[in-house]
Amino acid sequence: KQEVTQIPAALSVPEGENLVLNCSFTDSAIYNLQWFRQDPGKGLTSLLLIQSSQREQTSGRLNASLDKSSGRSTLYIAASQPGDSATYLCAVENRGSTLGRLYFGRGTQLTVWP
Amino acid sequence: SAVISQKPSRDICQRGTSLTIQCQVDSQVTMMFWYRQQPGQSLTLIATANQGSEATYESGFVIDKFPISRPNLTFSTLTVSNMSPEDSSIYLCSATSGRGVLDIQYFGAGTRLSVL
Protein backbone atom coordinates (compact mmCIF):
# COMPACT_ATOMS: atom_id res chain seq x y z
CA LYS A 1 0.00 0.00 0.00
CA GLN A 2 1.28 3.45 -0.91
CA GLU A 3 2.26 5.64 2.02
CA VAL A 4 3.05 9.32 1.60
CA THR A 5 4.96 11.28 4.23
CA GLN A 6 5.53 15.01 4.39
CA ILE A 7 8.06 16.88 6.47
CA PRO A 8 8.04 19.22 8.20
CA ALA A 9 4.48 19.15 9.52
CA ALA A 10 4.63 22.90 10.09
CA LEU A 11 6.91 25.71 9.05
CA SER A 12 6.98 29.37 10.02
CA VAL A 13 9.26 31.76 8.12
CA PRO A 14 9.68 35.49 7.59
CA GLU A 15 8.66 36.98 4.30
CA GLY A 16 11.28 36.76 1.55
CA GLU A 17 12.82 33.44 2.53
CA ASN A 18 13.28 30.59 0.09
CA LEU A 19 11.96 27.35 1.47
CA VAL A 20 11.71 23.66 0.72
CA LEU A 21 8.90 21.26 1.52
CA ASN A 22 9.59 17.54 1.40
CA CYS A 23 7.47 14.59 0.35
CA SER A 24 8.37 10.89 0.28
CA PHE A 25 6.41 7.88 -0.96
CA THR A 26 6.97 4.15 -0.55
CA ASP A 27 5.84 2.74 -3.92
CA SER A 28 7.68 4.15 -6.94
CA ALA A 29 5.18 2.73 -9.46
CA ILE A 30 3.35 6.02 -9.97
CA TYR A 31 1.70 7.85 -12.84
CA ASN A 32 2.31 11.26 -11.38
CA LEU A 33 2.82 13.32 -8.27
CA GLN A 34 0.84 16.46 -7.51
CA TRP A 35 1.34 19.29 -5.09
CA PHE A 36 -1.81 20.96 -3.79
CA ARG A 37 -2.51 24.00 -1.71
CA GLN A 38 -5.34 24.03 0.83
CA ASP A 39 -6.60 27.27 2.36
CA PRO A 40 -8.85 27.25 5.44
CA GLY A 41 -12.49 26.76 4.45
CA LYS A 42 -11.57 26.08 0.86
CA GLY A 43 -10.89 23.05 -1.25
CA LEU A 44 -7.61 21.92 -2.73
CA THR A 45 -5.97 23.76 -5.58
CA SER A 46 -3.53 21.88 -7.80
CA LEU A 47 -0.21 23.73 -7.96
CA LEU A 48 2.00 21.43 -9.98
CA LEU A 49 1.73 17.99 -11.55
CA ILE A 50 4.88 16.05 -12.35
CA GLN A 51 4.51 13.06 -14.63
CA SER A 52 6.46 9.95 -13.69
CA SER A 53 8.85 10.48 -16.61
CA GLN A 54 9.64 14.08 -15.61
CA ARG A 55 12.21 15.40 -13.17
CA GLU A 56 10.71 18.77 -12.36
CA GLN A 57 7.99 21.30 -13.05
CA THR A 58 7.97 25.05 -12.54
CA SER A 59 5.19 27.57 -12.12
CA GLY A 60 6.14 31.10 -11.18
CA ARG A 61 7.93 31.03 -7.83
CA LEU A 62 7.22 27.32 -7.38
CA ASN A 63 9.47 24.50 -8.49
CA ALA A 64 8.75 20.85 -7.82
CA SER A 65 11.22 18.06 -8.37
CA LEU A 66 10.68 14.32 -8.53
CA ASP A 67 13.13 11.49 -7.90
CA LYS A 68 10.95 8.48 -8.54
CA SER A 69 13.60 5.87 -7.85
CA SER A 70 14.22 7.18 -4.35
CA GLY A 71 10.56 8.00 -3.75
CA ARG A 72 11.05 11.69 -3.07
CA SER A 73 9.74 15.04 -4.19
CA THR A 74 10.47 18.56 -3.06
CA LEU A 75 8.51 21.76 -3.49
CA TYR A 76 10.69 24.84 -3.59
CA ILE A 77 9.06 28.20 -2.94
CA ALA A 78 11.17 31.22 -3.82
CA ALA A 79 10.88 34.60 -2.15
CA SER A 80 8.00 33.57 0.10
CA GLN A 81 5.09 35.97 0.73
CA PRO A 82 2.39 36.14 3.42
CA GLY A 83 -0.10 35.08 0.74
CA ASP A 84 1.74 31.75 0.50
CA SER A 85 0.48 30.85 3.96
CA ALA A 86 -1.57 27.66 3.57
CA THR A 87 -1.31 23.91 3.96
CA TYR A 88 0.62 22.19 1.17
CA LEU A 89 -0.31 18.63 0.33
CA CYS A 90 1.59 16.09 -1.72
CA ALA A 91 -0.29 13.29 -3.47
CA VAL A 92 0.64 10.44 -5.81
CA GLU A 93 -1.40 8.49 -8.32
CA ASN A 94 -0.36 4.84 -8.43
CA ARG A 95 -0.09 2.55 -11.38
CA GLY A 96 -2.28 -0.45 -10.78
CA SER A 97 -4.81 1.48 -8.70
CA THR A 98 -8.06 3.02 -9.87
CA LEU A 99 -7.21 5.78 -12.34
CA GLY A 100 -7.37 9.12 -10.57
CA ARG A 101 -7.19 7.67 -7.08
CA LEU A 102 -4.73 9.75 -5.04
CA TYR A 103 -2.73 8.91 -1.93
CA PHE A 104 -2.12 11.99 0.21
CA GLY A 105 0.40 13.03 2.80
CA ARG A 106 -0.73 14.89 5.92
CA GLY A 107 0.56 18.17 4.61
CA THR A 108 2.91 20.93 5.67
CA GLN A 109 1.26 23.94 7.30
CA LEU A 110 3.18 27.01 6.15
CA THR A 111 3.02 30.41 7.80
CA VAL A 112 4.86 33.33 6.21
CA TRP A 113 4.91 36.39 8.40
CA PRO A 114 5.59 39.96 7.27
CA SER B 1 -9.84 22.74 -16.19
CA ALA B 2 -12.98 21.97 -14.22
CA VAL B 3 -14.91 23.87 -11.59
CA ILE B 4 -16.58 21.85 -8.86
CA SER B 5 -19.44 23.20 -6.79
CA GLN B 6 -20.08 21.40 -3.53
CA LYS B 7 -22.91 22.04 -1.12
CA PRO B 8 -23.64 22.55 1.64
CA SER B 9 -20.38 24.21 2.61
CA ARG B 10 -20.98 23.41 6.25
CA ASP B 11 -23.64 21.94 8.48
CA ILE B 12 -24.28 21.10 12.09
CA CYS B 13 -26.34 17.95 12.52
CA GLN B 14 -27.84 15.94 15.31
CA ARG B 15 -26.75 12.43 16.12
CA GLY B 16 -28.75 9.78 14.24
CA THR B 17 -29.73 11.98 11.31
CA SER B 18 -28.46 11.87 7.71
CA LEU B 19 -26.94 14.52 5.46
CA THR B 20 -26.63 14.45 1.69
CA ILE B 21 -23.75 16.35 0.10
CA GLN B 22 -23.97 17.37 -3.54
CA CYS B 23 -21.11 17.75 -6.01
CA GLN B 24 -21.63 19.41 -9.40
CA VAL B 25 -18.92 19.63 -12.07
CA ASP B 26 -19.10 22.18 -14.87
CA SER B 27 -17.94 19.65 -17.49
CA GLN B 28 -18.22 15.94 -18.08
CA VAL B 29 -15.64 13.94 -16.17
CA THR B 30 -14.78 10.28 -16.10
CA MET B 31 -13.84 9.82 -12.48
CA MET B 32 -15.35 11.30 -9.34
CA PHE B 33 -14.15 10.60 -5.82
CA TRP B 34 -15.26 11.30 -2.28
CA TYR B 35 -12.65 11.96 0.45
CA ARG B 36 -12.83 12.55 4.16
CA GLN B 37 -10.40 14.77 6.03
CA GLN B 38 -10.48 14.42 9.78
CA PRO B 39 -8.85 17.12 11.92
CA GLY B 40 -5.07 17.02 11.60
CA GLN B 41 -5.22 14.05 9.26
CA SER B 42 -4.58 13.40 5.62
CA LEU B 43 -7.33 12.97 3.07
CA THR B 44 -8.76 9.46 3.10
CA LEU B 45 -10.63 8.09 0.11
CA ILE B 46 -14.15 6.93 0.92
CA ALA B 47 -15.19 5.70 -2.51
CA THR B 48 -14.99 6.10 -6.25
CA ALA B 49 -18.29 7.23 -7.75
CA ASN B 50 -18.89 5.35 -10.99
CA GLN B 51 -21.39 6.59 -13.52
CA GLY B 52 -24.10 4.04 -14.18
CA SER B 53 -22.92 1.49 -11.62
CA GLU B 54 -22.35 0.99 -7.92
CA ALA B 55 -19.68 3.02 -6.18
CA THR B 56 -16.45 1.30 -5.24
CA TYR B 57 -15.71 1.63 -1.53
CA GLU B 58 -12.37 1.62 0.24
CA SER B 59 -11.65 -0.63 3.17
CA GLY B 60 -13.42 0.62 6.28
CA PHE B 61 -16.25 2.35 4.41
CA VAL B 62 -19.56 0.69 3.58
CA ILE B 63 -22.48 1.55 1.35
CA ASP B 64 -25.05 1.50 4.16
CA LYS B 65 -23.18 4.25 5.98
CA PHE B 66 -22.06 6.28 2.94
CA PRO B 67 -24.46 5.69 0.04
CA ILE B 68 -23.31 7.39 -3.15
CA SER B 69 -25.13 8.26 -6.35
CA ARG B 70 -23.65 9.17 -9.75
CA PRO B 71 -26.58 9.63 -12.13
CA ASN B 72 -24.55 11.29 -14.90
CA LEU B 73 -21.07 12.50 -15.84
CA THR B 74 -21.34 15.84 -14.01
CA PHE B 75 -23.05 15.11 -10.70
CA SER B 76 -22.66 12.96 -7.60
CA THR B 77 -24.02 12.84 -4.07
CA LEU B 78 -22.65 11.39 -0.85
CA THR B 79 -24.96 10.69 2.08
CA VAL B 80 -23.60 10.35 5.59
CA SER B 81 -26.18 8.17 7.32
CA ASN B 82 -27.07 7.70 10.97
CA MET B 83 -24.45 10.21 11.99
CA SER B 84 -22.39 10.12 15.16
CA PRO B 85 -19.85 12.65 16.49
CA GLU B 86 -17.09 10.51 14.94
CA ASP B 87 -18.40 11.53 11.51
CA SER B 88 -17.44 15.15 12.15
CA SER B 89 -15.00 15.89 9.34
CA ILE B 90 -14.51 17.76 6.13
CA TYR B 91 -15.89 15.86 3.15
CA LEU B 92 -14.48 16.66 -0.29
CA CYS B 93 -15.42 15.57 -3.75
CA SER B 94 -12.96 15.54 -6.62
CA ALA B 95 -13.01 14.87 -10.33
CA THR B 96 -10.51 13.97 -12.99
CA SER B 97 -10.41 12.80 -16.56
CA GLY B 98 -8.76 9.49 -15.63
CA ARG B 99 -5.94 9.87 -18.12
CA GLY B 100 -3.17 8.53 -15.92
CA VAL B 101 0.00 10.58 -16.26
CA LEU B 102 -1.88 13.71 -17.33
CA ASP B 103 -4.40 13.63 -14.49
CA ILE B 104 -4.86 16.97 -12.84
CA GLN B 105 -7.39 16.51 -10.10
CA TYR B 106 -9.93 19.17 -9.21
CA PHE B 107 -11.56 19.52 -5.83
CA GLY B 108 -14.69 21.07 -4.45
CA ALA B 109 -14.43 23.50 -1.54
CA GLY B 110 -15.50 20.80 0.89
CA THR B 111 -18.34 20.31 3.36
CA ARG B 112 -17.45 20.91 7.00
CA LEU B 113 -19.71 18.63 9.04
CA SER B 114 -20.15 18.82 12.79
CA VAL B 115 -22.27 16.19 14.53
CA LEU B 116 -23.58 16.94 18.01
XYZ file of C-alpha atoms in Angstrom:
230
model
C 0.000 0.000 0.000
C 1.277 3.445 -0.906
C 2.257 5.644 2.018
C 3.053 9.319 1.603
C 4.963 11.279 4.225
C 5.533 15.014 4.385
C 8.058 16.879 6.471
C 8.040 19.225 8.198
C 4.476 19.150 9.516
C 4.628 22.896 10.086
C 6.914 25.710 9.045
C 6.984 29.371 10.018
C 9.264 31.757 8.121
C 9.681 35.491 7.589
C 8.662 36.984 4.302
C 11.278 36.758 1.548
C 12.823 33.444 2.531
C 13.282 30.594 0.092
C 11.959 27.347 1.472
C 11.706 23.658 0.715
C 8.898 21.260 1.524
C 9.592 17.536 1.401
C 7.473 14.586 0.353
C 8.367 10.886 0.279
C 6.415 7.879 -0.962
C 6.968 4.148 -0.554
C 5.845 2.737 -3.917
C 7.676 4.149 -6.943
C 5.177 2.725 -9.463
C 3.352 6.023 -9.967
C 1.699 7.850 -12.836
C 2.314 11.256 -11.377
C 2.816 13.319 -8.265
C 0.840 16.462 -7.505
C 1.343 19.289 -5.093
C -1.806 20.958 -3.786
C -2.506 24.005 -1.712
C -5.343 24.034 0.828
C -6.596 27.267 2.364
C -8.854 27.246 5.438
C -12.493 26.765 4.450
C -11.572 26.080 0.858
C -10.893 23.051 -1.255
C -7.614 21.924 -2.727
C -5.971 23.756 -5.576
C -3.531 21.883 -7.802
C -0.212 23.733 -7.963
C 1.995 21.434 -9.980
C 1.725 17.992 -11.546
C 4.880 16.049 -12.354
C 4.513 13.064 -14.628
C 6.458 9.949 -13.688
C 8.847 10.482 -16.612
C 9.636 14.080 -15.612
C 12.206 15.399 -13.165
C 10.707 18.773 -12.358
C 7.985 21.305 -13.048
C 7.968 25.050 -12.537
C 5.190 27.571 -12.123
C 6.142 31.099 -11.180
C 7.929 31.032 -7.829
C 7.217 27.323 -7.383
C 9.474 24.505 -8.486
C 8.751 20.852 -7.821
C 11.217 18.058 -8.365
C 10.679 14.320 -8.528
C 13.131 11.485 -7.904
C 10.947 8.484 -8.543
C 13.595 5.873 -7.854
C 14.224 7.177 -4.352
C 10.556 7.995 -3.748
C 11.052 11.693 -3.072
C 9.738 15.043 -4.188
C 10.465 18.560 -3.063
C 8.507 21.756 -3.494
C 10.687 24.838 -3.588
C 9.057 28.203 -2.943
C 11.174 31.215 -3.817
C 10.881 34.599 -2.145
C 7.996 33.567 0.101
C 5.093 35.967 0.725
C 2.393 36.144 3.415
C -0.097 35.079 0.740
C 1.739 31.753 0.496
C 0.481 30.850 3.965
C -1.567 27.658 3.575
C -1.305 23.912 3.957
C 0.618 22.192 1.171
C -0.311 18.629 0.328
C 1.593 16.089 -1.721
C -0.289 13.286 -3.470
C 0.636 10.435 -5.812
C -1.404 8.487 -8.324
C -0.362 4.842 -8.427
C -0.085 2.554 -11.384
C -2.282 -0.454 -10.782
C -4.808 1.479 -8.704
C -8.059 3.017 -9.868
C -7.211 5.777 -12.343
C -7.365 9.123 -10.575
C -7.188 7.673 -7.076
C -4.726 9.750 -5.037
C -2.729 8.914 -1.934
C -2.118 11.988 0.205
C 0.396 13.028 2.795
C -0.725 14.894 5.916
C 0.562 18.172 4.611
C 2.909 20.932 5.674
C 1.261 23.942 7.295
C 3.181 27.008 6.152
C 3.025 30.410 7.797
C 4.858 33.331 6.207
C 4.911 36.391 8.404
C 5.586 39.957 7.270
C -9.838 22.744 -16.189
C -12.985 21.968 -14.222
C -14.907 23.875 -11.588
C -16.582 21.854 -8.864
C -19.441 23.199 -6.787
C -20.080 21.395 -3.531
C -22.907 22.039 -1.117
C -23.636 22.550 1.639
C -20.379 24.212 2.607
C -20.982 23.414 6.245
C -23.641 21.938 8.478
C -24.283 21.099 12.086
C -26.341 17.953 12.520
C -27.844 15.940 15.307
C -26.751 12.428 16.123
C -28.751 9.775 14.242
C -29.730 11.978 11.312
C -28.455 11.866 7.715
C -26.937 14.517 5.464
C -26.629 14.452 1.689
C -23.751 16.352 0.096
C -23.967 17.368 -3.544
C -21.111 17.748 -6.007
C -21.628 19.408 -9.401
C -18.918 19.630 -12.072
C -19.098 22.185 -14.874
C -17.941 19.651 -17.486
C -18.222 15.937 -18.080
C -15.639 13.941 -16.171
C -14.785 10.283 -16.100
C -13.842 9.818 -12.480
C -15.349 11.299 -9.339
C -14.147 10.604 -5.818
C -15.263 11.300 -2.277
C -12.655 11.956 0.446
C -12.830 12.552 4.163
C -10.400 14.772 6.027
C -10.479 14.425 9.780
C -8.849 17.122 11.921
C -5.070 17.018 11.595
C -5.221 14.045 9.258
C -4.576 13.399 5.620
C -7.325 12.972 3.066
C -8.759 9.462 3.103
C -10.628 8.094 0.108
C -14.147 6.935 0.916
C -15.194 5.700 -2.507
C -14.993 6.104 -6.249
C -18.294 7.229 -7.754
C -18.887 5.347 -10.989
C -21.386 6.588 -13.525
C -24.101 4.039 -14.181
C -22.916 1.494 -11.621
C -22.351 0.987 -7.915
C -19.680 3.023 -6.178
C -16.448 1.297 -5.243
C -15.712 1.626 -1.527
C -12.372 1.622 0.242
C -11.647 -0.632 3.171
C -13.418 0.618 6.275
C -16.253 2.346 4.412
C -19.565 0.689 3.576
C -22.484 1.552 1.353
C -25.054 1.499 4.157
C -23.178 4.247 5.977
C -22.063 6.279 2.939
C -24.460 5.692 0.037
C -23.306 7.393 -3.154
C -25.127 8.256 -6.348
C -23.650 9.167 -9.752
C -26.581 9.627 -12.131
C -24.550 11.294 -14.897
C -21.070 12.498 -15.842
C -21.336 15.837 -14.010
C -23.051 15.114 -10.698
C -22.662 12.965 -7.603
C -24.015 12.837 -4.071
C -22.651 11.393 -0.845
C -24.964 10.686 2.079
C -23.600 10.354 5.585
C -26.181 8.169 7.323
C -27.069 7.699 10.975
C -24.446 10.210 11.989
C -22.388 10.122 15.156
C -19.852 12.649 16.488
C -17.085 10.513 14.943
C -18.396 11.531 11.514
C -17.441 15.149 12.150
C -15.001 15.895 9.336
C -14.509 17.756 6.126
C -15.892 15.859 3.151
C -14.480 16.661 -0.286
C -15.416 15.566 -3.752
C -12.963 15.537 -6.617
C -13.007 14.867 -10.325
C -10.513 13.970 -12.995
C -10.406 12.795 -16.556
C -8.761 9.487 -15.626
C -5.942 9.867 -18.123
C -3.169 8.528 -15.917
C -0.001 10.583 -16.260
C -1.877 13.709 -17.330
C -4.397 13.633 -14.487
C -4.861 16.975 -12.835
C -7.395 16.510 -10.104
C -9.927 19.165 -9.213
C -11.564 19.517 -5.832
C -14.693 21.065 -4.454
C -14.430 23.497 -1.539
C -15.501 20.804 0.885
C -18.337 20.311 3.362
C -17.454 20.909 6.996
C -19.712 18.625 9.039
C -20.154 18.822 12.785
C -22.266 16.188 14.534
C -23.580 16.935 18.005
